[in-house]
Amino acid sequence: MMENNTQLKEMIRSMVIDVLQGQKQEAASSQPVKQVSRGQVAPGVFDTVDEAIRAAKEAQARFEDCTLATREKVIADIRAAMRPRVQELAQKTVEETGMGRVADKVLKLNLTLDKTPGVEDLVTECETGDNGMTLYELSAYGVIGAITPSTNPAETLICNTIGMLAAGNAVFFSVHPGAKHLSRELVSELNQVIVKSIGIENLIVTLREPSIESAQEMMLHPDVSLLVVTGGPGVVKQALQSGKKVIGAGAGNPPAFVDETADIKKAAQDIVLGASLDNNILCIAEKSVVAMRQIEPQLVQEMVKAGCVLIDNQQDIQRLVDLTVLPNGTPNKQFVGKNASVILDAAHIPYNGDPRLIILRAPKDHPFAVIEMLMPILPVVTVDSFDEGLDVCLMLEAGLHHTATMHSLNMERLNRMARKMKTSIFVKNGPSYAGLGFSGEGTTTFTIATPTGESTTSARCFARRRRCCLTTGFNIR
């Protein structure tokens, strides 16, 4: 009898060992594979467009089957992992692109991490009646082809990653060659965060060496379902010719209108803050000021107090034009996003301290007024009436429908200008960046789709709208 008991115990022990070994093997097989596939040079970084997009497609097929809670988890982990890296990312961006200020990029990156909406933006709508119920749900496109700029490379990449993953997509990032090192490193790091969080590789991918040709190849790739272009009008136009669904963020030349009813001191401070942020490379930043004649002297005086240097010598103004505007009427890229002091030194114009912004009085057709300079140079145009000012603002904004601001205590004028401008962002009595949720209410984005009409994009813009009908039952009325 004892021998039989011993045999029984041995059999049970053997079975337990087999089960445990099987569990270990299953657990090991479920872990993410760490090997780098052929054509892949780093996590999420590939040599060719096709290899990158095929990897992203495979990853998206797995991700699409995950729960919303999984999406929430990976987005939370991205926010947590990127927060300690903000200062370093800001520093590396300035070093590689030569544009902007480190402290201002820190502000933009923190804004991205704090206020880019995630899964909560995917709102389901419902209708019920005698004939049943209809749901309007949001589902993934698949692989999104996203083009990012050199002006806000890290901010745009992180912002788009959060919104596009929230909607269930994978992303191929065609990054600007002028920010390729930072962008490549960031994509690789974000991939490692995602793998550690949910075990899926290559949800976001990019190329080792981005180029115009690779961006064109991406636009035409059959496995890319949606194009999201954050860049100039040329690349947006090219994307629109691809035959795919396009969300395009184009150029802007935002005017700031100040009338005689405004709080002049506050208006001056707000304009200086908005126009000088990151040396004016944001597309939403004030690019010109239109001021009523009776308050213009006080406004200019208050702007100087707020950190501007006023250039009122016509020879100096012409030197600035000759330095920063090329013969073909485009900005000299050598000075895009540079500090005001760098521009003044190059023009041999004396100044005191470290001015945030260069201001000058100019006619409405001055090059600094009609060209989107992306430099800390702000012309002030004088008008004699509200109607004239509104017409000048419309002319300067040039139908781009991007951004405009107005400083006034007259509600009728504020509402009238908002209706006439038809811009994606209209800020009343505040700095332009309030329209991005910085010192203003609402979420943030660095892809403002003006040519295609989506305006300030978020996760719901990166999802298909699906109508689901149940024709029997569930009438709750």
Short mmCIF file of C-alpha atoms in Angstrom, two decimals:
data_model
loop_
_atom_site.label_atom_id
_atom_site.label_comp_id
_atom_site.label_asym_id
_atom_site.label_seq_id
_atom_site.Cartn_x
_atom_site.Cartn_y
_atom_site.Cartn_z
CA MET A 1 0.00 0.00 0.00
CA MET A 2 2.83 2.36 0.89
CA GLU A 3 4.50 1.60 -2.41
CA ASN A 4 1.31 2.52 -4.27
CA ASN A 5 1.14 5.85 -2.35
CA THR A 6 4.73 6.59 -3.25
CA GLN A 7 4.03 5.91 -6.92
CA LEU A 8 0.92 8.14 -6.80
CA LYS A 9 2.85 11.03 -5.24
CA GLU A 10 5.57 10.67 -7.87
CA MET A 11 2.98 10.75 -10.67
CA ILE A 12 1.37 13.92 -9.22
CA ARG A 13 4.77 15.55 -8.81
CA SER A 14 5.65 14.75 -12.43
CA MET A 15 2.34 16.19 -13.67
CA VAL A 16 2.84 19.42 -11.68
CA ILE A 17 6.33 19.84 -13.12
CA ASP A 18 4.99 19.34 -16.66
CA VAL A 19 2.26 21.95 -16.10
CA LEU A 20 4.68 24.50 -14.67
CA GLN A 21 7.13 23.98 -17.52
CA GLY A 22 4.30 24.45 -19.99
CA GLN A 23 3.31 27.71 -18.28
CA LYS A 24 6.86 28.97 -18.46
CA GLN A 25 7.07 28.17 -22.16
CA GLU A 26 3.73 29.91 -22.81
CA ALA A 27 4.83 32.98 -20.85
CA ALA A 28 8.11 33.09 -22.74
CA SER A 29 6.36 32.86 -26.10
CA SER A 30 4.05 35.76 -25.19
CA GLN A 31 6.93 38.12 -24.48
CA PRO A 32 7.79 40.68 -27.20
CA VAL A 33 10.50 39.54 -29.56
CA LYS A 34 13.55 41.75 -29.18
CA GLN A 35 15.33 40.82 -32.41
CA VAL A 36 15.76 43.50 -35.07
CA SER A 37 14.29 42.36 -38.39
CA ARG A 38 15.94 42.65 -41.77
CA GLY A 39 16.03 46.26 -42.90
CA GLN A 40 15.52 47.53 -39.36
CA VAL A 41 18.44 49.45 -37.89
CA ALA A 42 16.95 50.32 -34.47
CA PRO A 43 13.58 49.95 -32.70
CA GLY A 44 11.07 51.46 -35.12
CA VAL A 45 13.76 52.69 -37.52
CA PHE A 46 14.09 51.15 -41.01
CA ASP A 47 16.10 51.58 -44.19
CA THR A 48 13.18 51.51 -46.62
CA VAL A 49 9.63 52.84 -46.70
CA ASP A 50 8.10 49.49 -47.62
CA GLU A 51 9.80 47.60 -44.78
CA ALA A 52 8.75 50.23 -42.26
CA ILE A 53 5.12 50.33 -43.40
CA ARG A 54 4.82 46.53 -43.54
CA ALA A 55 6.12 46.33 -39.96
CA ALA A 56 3.67 49.02 -38.86
CA LYS A 57 0.78 47.22 -40.56
CA GLU A 58 1.55 44.01 -38.69
CA ALA A 59 1.78 45.92 -35.41
CA GLN A 60 -1.51 47.73 -36.03
CA ALA A 61 -3.31 44.44 -36.68
CA ARG A 62 -2.36 43.35 -33.16
CA PHE A 63 -3.05 46.75 -31.62
CA GLU A 64 -6.51 47.00 -33.14
CA ASP A 65 -7.58 43.91 -31.17
CA CYS A 66 -6.47 45.49 -27.88
CA THR A 67 -8.90 47.05 -25.43
CA LEU A 68 -9.35 50.78 -24.90
CA ALA A 69 -7.79 50.24 -21.49
CA THR A 70 -4.64 49.02 -23.26
CA ARG A 71 -4.55 52.17 -25.36
CA GLU A 72 -4.98 54.27 -22.23
CA LYS A 73 -2.13 52.41 -20.58
CA VAL A 74 0.35 52.92 -23.40
CA ILE A 75 -0.49 56.63 -23.65
CA ALA A 76 -0.07 57.06 -19.89
CA ASP A 77 3.29 55.29 -20.08
CA ILE A 78 4.41 57.53 -22.96
CA ARG A 79 3.54 60.65 -20.96
CA ALA A 80 5.39 59.33 -17.91
CA ALA A 81 8.48 58.26 -19.88
CA MET A 82 8.80 61.51 -21.83
CA ARG A 83 8.38 63.91 -18.91
CA PRO A 84 11.92 63.45 -17.51
CA ARG A 85 13.26 63.88 -21.05
CA VAL A 86 11.71 67.28 -21.76
CA GLN A 87 14.76 69.43 -21.01
CA GLU A 88 17.08 67.19 -23.04
CA LEU A 89 14.66 67.03 -25.99
CA ALA A 90 14.37 70.82 -25.99
CA GLN A 91 18.14 71.22 -25.93
CA LYS A 92 18.70 68.70 -28.72
CA THR A 93 16.02 70.32 -30.88
CA VAL A 94 17.70 73.72 -30.70
CA GLU A 95 21.13 72.18 -31.31
CA GLU A 96 20.02 70.29 -34.44
CA THR A 97 17.59 72.76 -36.01
CA GLY A 98 19.23 76.00 -34.88
CA MET A 99 15.77 77.45 -34.23
CA GLY A 100 13.94 78.67 -31.15
CA ARG A 101 14.74 78.89 -27.47
CA VAL A 102 15.30 75.94 -25.14
CA ALA A 103 13.11 77.36 -22.36
CA ASP A 104 10.22 77.92 -24.78
CA LYS A 105 10.52 74.42 -26.20
CA VAL A 106 10.31 73.07 -22.65
CA LEU A 107 7.00 74.91 -22.28
CA LYS A 108 5.69 73.46 -25.56
CA LEU A 109 6.77 69.91 -24.72
CA ASN A 110 5.16 70.04 -21.28
CA LEU A 111 2.00 71.42 -22.89
CA THR A 112 2.03 68.47 -25.30
CA LEU A 113 2.34 65.93 -22.50
CA ASP A 114 -0.25 67.63 -20.30
CA LYS A 115 -3.00 68.56 -22.74
CA THR A 116 -2.92 66.29 -25.79
CA PRO A 117 -6.17 64.31 -25.53
CA GLY A 118 -6.16 60.52 -25.65
CA VAL A 119 -8.87 57.85 -25.67
CA GLU A 120 -11.30 60.15 -23.87
CA ASP A 121 -11.62 62.13 -27.10
CA LEU A 122 -13.28 59.17 -28.87
CA VAL A 123 -16.89 60.02 -28.09
CA THR A 124 -19.65 57.64 -29.23
CA GLU A 125 -22.92 59.24 -30.36
CA CYS A 126 -26.32 57.54 -30.17
CA GLU A 127 -29.80 58.05 -31.65
CA THR A 128 -32.90 56.07 -30.71
CA GLY A 129 -36.49 56.09 -31.93
CA ASP A 130 -39.38 53.93 -33.08
CA ASN A 131 -37.14 52.09 -35.53
CA GLY A 132 -34.43 51.07 -33.11
CA MET A 133 -31.03 52.55 -32.37
CA THR A 134 -28.09 53.97 -34.35
CA LEU A 135 -24.59 54.31 -32.95
CA TYR A 136 -21.87 56.48 -34.44
CA GLU A 137 -18.57 54.96 -33.44
CA LEU A 138 -14.94 55.77 -34.18
CA SER A 139 -12.55 53.12 -35.50
CA ALA A 140 -8.94 53.02 -36.64
CA TYR A 141 -7.78 53.91 -40.15
CA GLY A 142 -4.86 51.47 -39.98
CA VAL A 143 -1.42 52.88 -40.82
CA ILE A 144 -1.23 56.68 -40.88
CA GLY A 145 1.47 58.45 -42.84
CA ALA A 146 2.45 61.55 -40.84
CA ILE A 147 4.80 64.29 -42.03
CA THR A 148 6.39 66.40 -39.29
CA PRO A 149 8.16 69.79 -39.48
CA SER A 150 11.52 71.03 -38.26
CA THR A 151 9.92 73.93 -36.36
CA ASN A 152 8.17 71.74 -33.76
CA PRO A 153 9.63 68.27 -34.40
CA ALA A 154 9.46 66.65 -30.96
CA GLU A 155 6.18 68.32 -29.99
CA THR A 156 4.43 67.28 -33.20
CA LEU A 157 5.79 63.74 -33.08
CA ILE A 158 4.70 63.14 -29.47
CA CYS A 159 1.35 64.90 -29.96
CA ASN A 160 0.56 62.87 -33.09
CA THR A 161 1.70 59.63 -31.46
CA ILE A 162 -0.70 60.11 -28.55
CA GLY A 163 -3.68 61.04 -30.71
CA MET A 164 -3.09 58.44 -33.42
CA LEU A 165 -2.48 55.57 -31.00
CA ALA A 166 -5.57 56.62 -29.03
CA ALA A 167 -7.58 56.06 -32.21
CA GLY A 168 -6.06 52.58 -32.66
CA ASN A 169 -3.64 53.33 -35.49
CA ALA A 170 0.01 52.69 -36.25
CA VAL A 171 2.09 55.58 -37.64
CA PHE A 172 4.83 55.99 -40.23
CA PHE A 173 6.59 59.28 -39.47
CA SER A 174 8.14 61.01 -42.45
CA VAL A 175 10.20 63.51 -40.50
CA HIS A 176 11.84 66.70 -41.71
CA PRO A 177 15.47 66.06 -42.72
CA GLY A 178 16.45 69.14 -40.70
CA ALA A 179 15.43 67.35 -37.50
CA LYS A 180 16.16 63.74 -38.48
CA HIS A 181 18.57 62.85 -35.68
CA LEU A 182 16.29 64.02 -32.89
CA SER A 183 13.20 62.52 -34.57
CA ARG A 184 14.85 59.16 -35.24
CA GLU A 185 16.05 58.92 -31.66
CA LEU A 186 12.61 59.89 -30.36
CA VAL A 187 10.78 57.31 -32.51
CA SER A 188 13.18 54.62 -31.31
CA GLU A 189 12.73 55.60 -27.68
CA LEU A 190 8.94 55.75 -27.97
CA ASN A 191 8.99 52.28 -29.50
CA GLN A 192 10.86 50.94 -26.51
CA VAL A 193 8.31 52.54 -24.19
CA ILE A 194 5.45 50.96 -26.15
CA VAL A 195 7.05 47.50 -26.18
CA LYS A 196 7.67 47.66 -22.45
CA SER A 197 4.10 48.86 -21.88
CA ILE A 198 2.06 46.51 -24.07
CA GLY A 199 4.51 44.23 -25.89
CA ILE A 200 3.88 45.44 -29.46
CA GLU A 201 6.81 46.52 -31.62
CA ASN A 202 6.78 49.01 -34.50
CA LEU A 203 3.52 50.80 -33.77
CA ILE A 204 5.39 53.93 -34.77
CA VAL A 205 8.12 53.75 -37.40
CA THR A 206 10.42 56.02 -39.38
CA LEU A 207 13.42 55.90 -41.71
CA ARG A 208 17.10 56.17 -40.90
CA GLU A 209 17.51 58.72 -43.72
CA PRO A 210 14.34 60.71 -44.54
CA SER A 211 14.06 62.47 -47.89
CA ILE A 212 11.57 64.12 -50.22
CA GLU A 213 11.55 60.96 -52.32
CA SER A 214 10.75 58.73 -49.34
CA ALA A 215 7.93 61.08 -48.31
CA GLN A 216 6.48 60.80 -51.82
CA GLU A 217 6.78 57.01 -51.71
CA MET A 218 4.98 56.94 -48.38
CA MET A 219 2.12 59.06 -49.73
CA LEU A 220 1.48 56.55 -52.51
CA HIS A 221 2.00 53.35 -50.51
CA PRO A 222 -1.12 51.12 -50.69
CA ASP A 223 -0.97 50.25 -46.98
CA VAL A 224 -1.16 53.87 -45.83
CA SER A 225 -4.81 54.77 -45.28
CA LEU A 226 -4.57 58.38 -44.07
CA LEU A 227 -2.05 61.18 -44.59
CA VAL A 228 -1.50 63.79 -41.87
CA VAL A 229 0.76 66.57 -43.08
CA THR A 230 2.16 69.22 -40.74
CA GLY A 231 4.19 71.43 -43.04
CA GLY A 232 4.23 74.05 -45.75
CA PRO A 233 1.70 74.52 -48.57
CA GLY A 234 3.87 72.64 -51.08
CA VAL A 235 3.86 69.32 -49.24
CA VAL A 236 0.17 69.68 -48.36
CA LYS A 237 -0.66 70.20 -52.04
CA GLN A 238 1.35 67.14 -52.99
CA ALA A 239 -0.44 65.04 -50.37
CA LEU A 240 -3.83 66.17 -51.67
CA GLN A 241 -2.87 64.83 -55.09
CA SER A 242 -2.23 61.33 -53.69
CA GLY A 243 -5.86 60.27 -53.91
CA LYS A 244 -5.93 59.44 -50.18
CA LYS A 245 -7.75 61.04 -47.28
CA VAL A 246 -5.58 63.97 -46.14
CA ILE A 247 -5.49 66.08 -43.00
CA GLY A 248 -3.34 69.05 -43.95
CA ALA A 249 -1.83 71.71 -41.71
CA GLY A 250 -0.75 74.59 -43.92
CA ALA A 251 0.81 78.01 -43.61
CA GLY A 252 -0.53 80.93 -41.57
CA ASN A 253 0.16 84.66 -41.29
CA PRO A 254 -1.82 85.64 -38.18
CA PRO A 255 -2.62 89.33 -37.60
CA ALA A 256 -3.35 90.83 -34.17
CA PHE A 257 -5.90 93.67 -34.21
CA VAL A 258 -5.97 96.21 -31.35
CA ASP A 259 -8.79 98.76 -31.25
CA GLU A 260 -9.23 101.87 -29.11
CA THR A 261 -11.37 100.08 -26.49
CA ALA A 262 -8.72 97.52 -25.57
CA ASP A 263 -6.74 97.28 -22.35
CA ILE A 264 -3.62 98.59 -24.09
CA LYS A 265 -1.05 97.48 -21.52
CA LYS A 266 -2.43 93.93 -21.39
CA ALA A 267 -2.76 93.80 -25.19
CA ALA A 268 0.88 94.82 -25.59
CA GLN A 269 2.07 92.21 -23.09
CA ASP A 270 -0.07 89.47 -24.65
CA ILE A 271 1.14 90.24 -28.17
CA VAL A 272 4.80 90.24 -27.10
CA LEU A 273 4.36 86.94 -25.24
CA GLY A 274 2.62 85.27 -28.17
CA ALA A 275 4.80 86.63 -30.97
CA SER A 276 8.11 86.00 -29.21
CA LEU A 277 7.41 82.43 -28.02
CA ASP A 278 10.12 80.20 -29.50
CA ASN A 279 11.22 83.12 -31.70
CA ASN A 280 7.93 83.22 -33.63
CA ILE A 281 8.29 79.84 -35.37
CA LEU A 282 4.83 78.70 -34.30
CA CYS A 283 2.34 78.99 -37.13
CA ILE A 284 -0.26 80.41 -34.73
CA ALA A 285 2.03 83.24 -33.49
CA GLU A 286 1.21 86.88 -34.20
CA LYS A 287 2.98 87.84 -37.42
CA SER A 288 1.77 91.46 -37.57
CA VAL A 289 -0.09 94.03 -35.46
CA VAL A 290 -2.89 96.20 -36.81
CA ALA A 291 -3.56 99.12 -34.44
CA MET A 292 -6.02 102.01 -34.35
CA ARG A 293 -4.20 105.30 -34.81
CA GLN A 294 -5.30 106.90 -31.52
CA ILE A 295 -3.81 104.10 -29.38
CA GLU A 296 -0.83 103.09 -31.54
CA PRO A 297 1.78 105.26 -29.75
CA GLN A 298 0.77 103.91 -26.34
CA LEU A 299 0.68 100.34 -27.67
CA VAL A 300 4.19 100.61 -29.10
CA GLN A 301 5.46 102.15 -25.87
CA GLU A 302 3.97 99.32 -23.81
CA MET A 303 5.43 96.72 -26.17
CA VAL A 304 8.89 98.19 -25.65
CA LYS A 305 8.33 97.96 -21.90
CA ALA A 306 7.31 94.32 -22.35
CA GLY A 307 10.66 93.38 -23.93
CA CYS A 308 10.73 94.65 -27.53
CA VAL A 309 13.28 96.77 -29.31
CA LEU A 310 11.76 99.44 -31.58
CA ILE A 311 13.54 100.09 -34.87
CA ASP A 312 12.40 103.46 -36.20
CA ASN A 313 15.30 104.37 -38.48
CA GLN A 314 14.35 103.65 -42.10
CA GLN A 315 17.90 102.71 -43.06
CA ASP A 316 18.01 100.15 -40.23
CA ILE A 317 14.63 98.78 -41.29
CA GLN A 318 15.87 98.38 -44.85
CA ARG A 319 18.99 96.58 -43.61
CA LEU A 320 16.70 94.15 -41.77
CA VAL A 321 14.70 93.57 -44.94
CA ASP A 322 17.81 93.06 -47.07
CA LEU A 323 19.18 90.62 -44.50
CA THR A 324 16.10 88.48 -43.86
CA VAL A 325 14.09 88.55 -47.11
CA LEU A 326 15.51 86.85 -50.19
CA PRO A 327 15.12 88.36 -53.69
CA ASN A 328 12.40 85.80 -54.48
CA GLY A 329 10.29 87.14 -51.61
CA THR A 330 10.82 84.27 -49.17
CA PRO A 331 12.39 84.37 -45.70
CA ASN A 332 16.13 83.82 -45.42
CA LYS A 333 16.26 80.43 -43.67
CA GLN A 334 19.53 81.43 -42.06
CA PHE A 335 17.54 83.64 -39.68
CA VAL A 336 14.31 81.64 -39.25
CA GLY A 337 13.74 81.01 -35.56
CA LYS A 338 16.87 82.91 -34.48
CA ASN A 339 16.98 85.18 -31.44
CA ALA A 340 16.30 88.86 -32.05
CA SER A 341 19.84 89.62 -30.91
CA VAL A 342 21.32 87.38 -33.61
CA ILE A 343 19.35 89.19 -36.32
CA LEU A 344 20.23 92.65 -34.96
CA ASP A 345 23.91 91.77 -34.73
CA ALA A 346 23.94 90.53 -38.33
CA ALA A 347 22.25 93.76 -39.45
CA HIS A 348 24.72 95.85 -37.37
CA ILE A 349 21.90 97.52 -35.43
CA PRO A 350 22.69 98.48 -31.81
CA TYR A 351 20.42 97.36 -28.96
CA ASN A 352 20.41 96.85 -25.20
CA GLY A 353 20.03 93.60 -23.28
CA ASP A 354 18.42 90.51 -24.85
CA PRO A 355 15.24 91.73 -26.59
CA ARG A 356 12.53 89.13 -27.15
CA LEU A 357 11.12 90.84 -30.23
CA ILE A 358 11.96 93.43 -32.90
CA ILE A 359 9.10 95.82 -33.71
CA LEU A 360 8.80 98.51 -36.36
CA ARG A 361 6.14 100.70 -37.91
CA ALA A 362 5.28 99.63 -41.46
CA PRO A 363 2.66 100.01 -44.20
CA LYS A 364 0.24 97.14 -44.78
CA ASP A 365 2.11 95.95 -47.90
CA HIS A 366 5.54 95.83 -46.23
CA PRO A 367 7.44 92.53 -46.73
CA PHE A 368 7.45 91.87 -42.98
CA ALA A 369 3.65 92.18 -42.95
CA VAL A 370 2.73 90.07 -45.97
CA ILE A 371 5.38 87.33 -45.65
CA GLU A 372 5.22 84.66 -42.94
CA MET A 373 8.72 85.34 -41.67
CA LEU A 374 8.91 82.89 -38.73
CA MET A 375 11.31 85.30 -37.03
CA PRO A 376 10.95 87.60 -33.98
CA ILE A 377 10.21 90.59 -36.21
CA LEU A 378 6.79 92.21 -35.83
CA PRO A 379 5.49 95.07 -38.00
CA VAL A 380 2.88 97.48 -36.59
CA VAL A 381 0.38 98.75 -39.18
CA THR A 382 -1.76 101.80 -38.32
CA VAL A 383 -5.43 102.17 -39.39
CA ASP A 384 -8.08 104.85 -38.86
CA SER A 385 -11.20 102.75 -38.28
CA PHE A 386 -12.40 99.31 -37.28
CA ASP A 387 -13.64 98.58 -40.80
CA GLU A 388 -10.27 99.53 -42.28
CA GLY A 389 -8.49 97.41 -39.68
CA LEU A 390 -10.67 94.41 -40.40
CA ASP A 391 -9.99 94.75 -44.13
CA VAL A 392 -6.23 94.95 -43.48
CA CYS A 393 -6.36 91.86 -41.25
CA LEU A 394 -8.22 89.93 -43.96
CA MET A 395 -5.64 91.00 -46.52
CA LEU A 396 -2.69 90.02 -44.34
CA GLU A 397 -4.18 86.66 -43.35
CA ALA A 398 -4.68 86.04 -47.08
CA GLY A 399 -7.51 83.54 -46.77
CA LEU A 400 -5.33 80.92 -45.09
CA HIS A 401 -7.99 80.50 -42.36
CA HIS A 402 -5.32 79.71 -39.78
CA THR A 403 -5.20 82.06 -36.78
CA ALA A 404 -6.08 85.63 -35.83
CA THR A 405 -6.26 87.55 -32.56
CA MET A 406 -8.10 90.68 -31.45
CA HIS A 407 -7.86 92.92 -28.41
CA SER A 408 -11.04 94.86 -27.73
CA LEU A 409 -13.76 95.36 -25.12
CA ASN A 410 -16.39 95.75 -27.85
CA MET A 411 -18.17 92.40 -28.08
CA GLU A 412 -19.89 93.22 -31.36
CA ARG A 413 -16.51 93.92 -33.00
CA LEU A 414 -14.96 90.78 -31.52
CA ASN A 415 -17.78 88.63 -32.87
CA ARG A 416 -17.78 90.36 -36.25
CA MET A 417 -14.07 89.86 -36.75
CA ALA A 418 -14.32 86.19 -35.71
CA ARG A 419 -17.05 85.60 -38.30
CA LYS A 420 -15.22 87.48 -41.07
CA MET A 421 -11.79 85.92 -40.50
CA LYS A 422 -13.10 82.31 -40.51
CA THR A 423 -9.84 81.12 -38.97
CA SER A 424 -9.29 77.77 -37.28
CA ILE A 425 -8.16 79.64 -34.15
CA PHE A 426 -9.43 83.04 -33.07
CA VAL A 427 -8.15 84.41 -29.75
CA LYS A 428 -9.91 87.28 -28.02
CA ASN A 429 -7.94 89.40 -25.54
CA GLY A 430 -5.07 86.99 -25.06
CA PRO A 431 -1.77 85.79 -26.54
CA SER A 432 -2.02 83.62 -29.64
CA TYR A 433 -0.84 80.53 -27.79
CA ALA A 434 -4.02 80.57 -25.69
CA GLY A 435 -5.53 78.98 -28.80
CA LEU A 436 -3.33 75.94 -28.14
CA GLY A 437 -4.55 75.62 -24.56
CA PHE A 438 -1.51 77.36 -23.05
CA SER A 439 -2.92 79.99 -20.65
CA GLY A 440 -6.23 79.19 -22.32
CA GLU A 441 -8.89 76.52 -21.97
CA GLY A 442 -9.07 73.41 -24.11
CA THR A 443 -6.75 70.70 -25.38
CA THR A 444 -3.58 71.20 -27.38
CA THR A 445 -2.32 70.14 -30.80
CA PHE A 446 0.57 70.96 -33.11
CA THR A 447 -1.30 69.89 -36.24
CA ILE A 448 -3.81 72.61 -37.11
CA ALA A 449 -5.60 71.48 -40.24
CA THR A 450 -6.61 74.67 -42.02
CA PRO A 451 -6.56 73.67 -45.74
CA THR A 452 -8.65 70.54 -45.13
CA GLY A 453 -10.91 72.01 -42.45
CA GLU A 454 -10.41 69.78 -39.39
CA SER A 455 -8.97 72.73 -37.46
CA THR A 456 -7.29 71.77 -34.16
CA THR A 457 -6.84 68.03 -34.54
CA SER A 458 -7.24 65.36 -31.86
CA ALA A 459 -7.73 61.59 -31.62
CA ARG A 460 -11.22 61.68 -33.15
CA CYS A 461 -9.78 63.27 -36.32
CA PHE A 462 -7.57 60.21 -36.77
CA ALA A 463 -10.48 57.75 -36.68
CA ARG A 464 -13.10 56.62 -39.18
CA ARG A 465 -16.71 57.43 -38.28
CA ARG A 466 -18.84 54.29 -38.48
CA ARG A 467 -22.65 54.22 -38.40
CA CYS A 468 -24.08 51.09 -36.75
CA CYS A 469 -27.85 50.50 -36.96
CA LEU A 470 -29.95 48.16 -34.82
CA THR A 471 -33.41 48.07 -36.40
CA THR A 472 -35.25 46.14 -33.70
CA GLY A 473 -35.47 46.81 -30.00
CA PHE A 474 -33.59 49.16 -27.73
CA ASN A 475 -36.06 52.00 -28.16
CA ILE A 476 -35.51 53.81 -24.87
CA ARG A 477 -37.95 56.65 -25.49
#
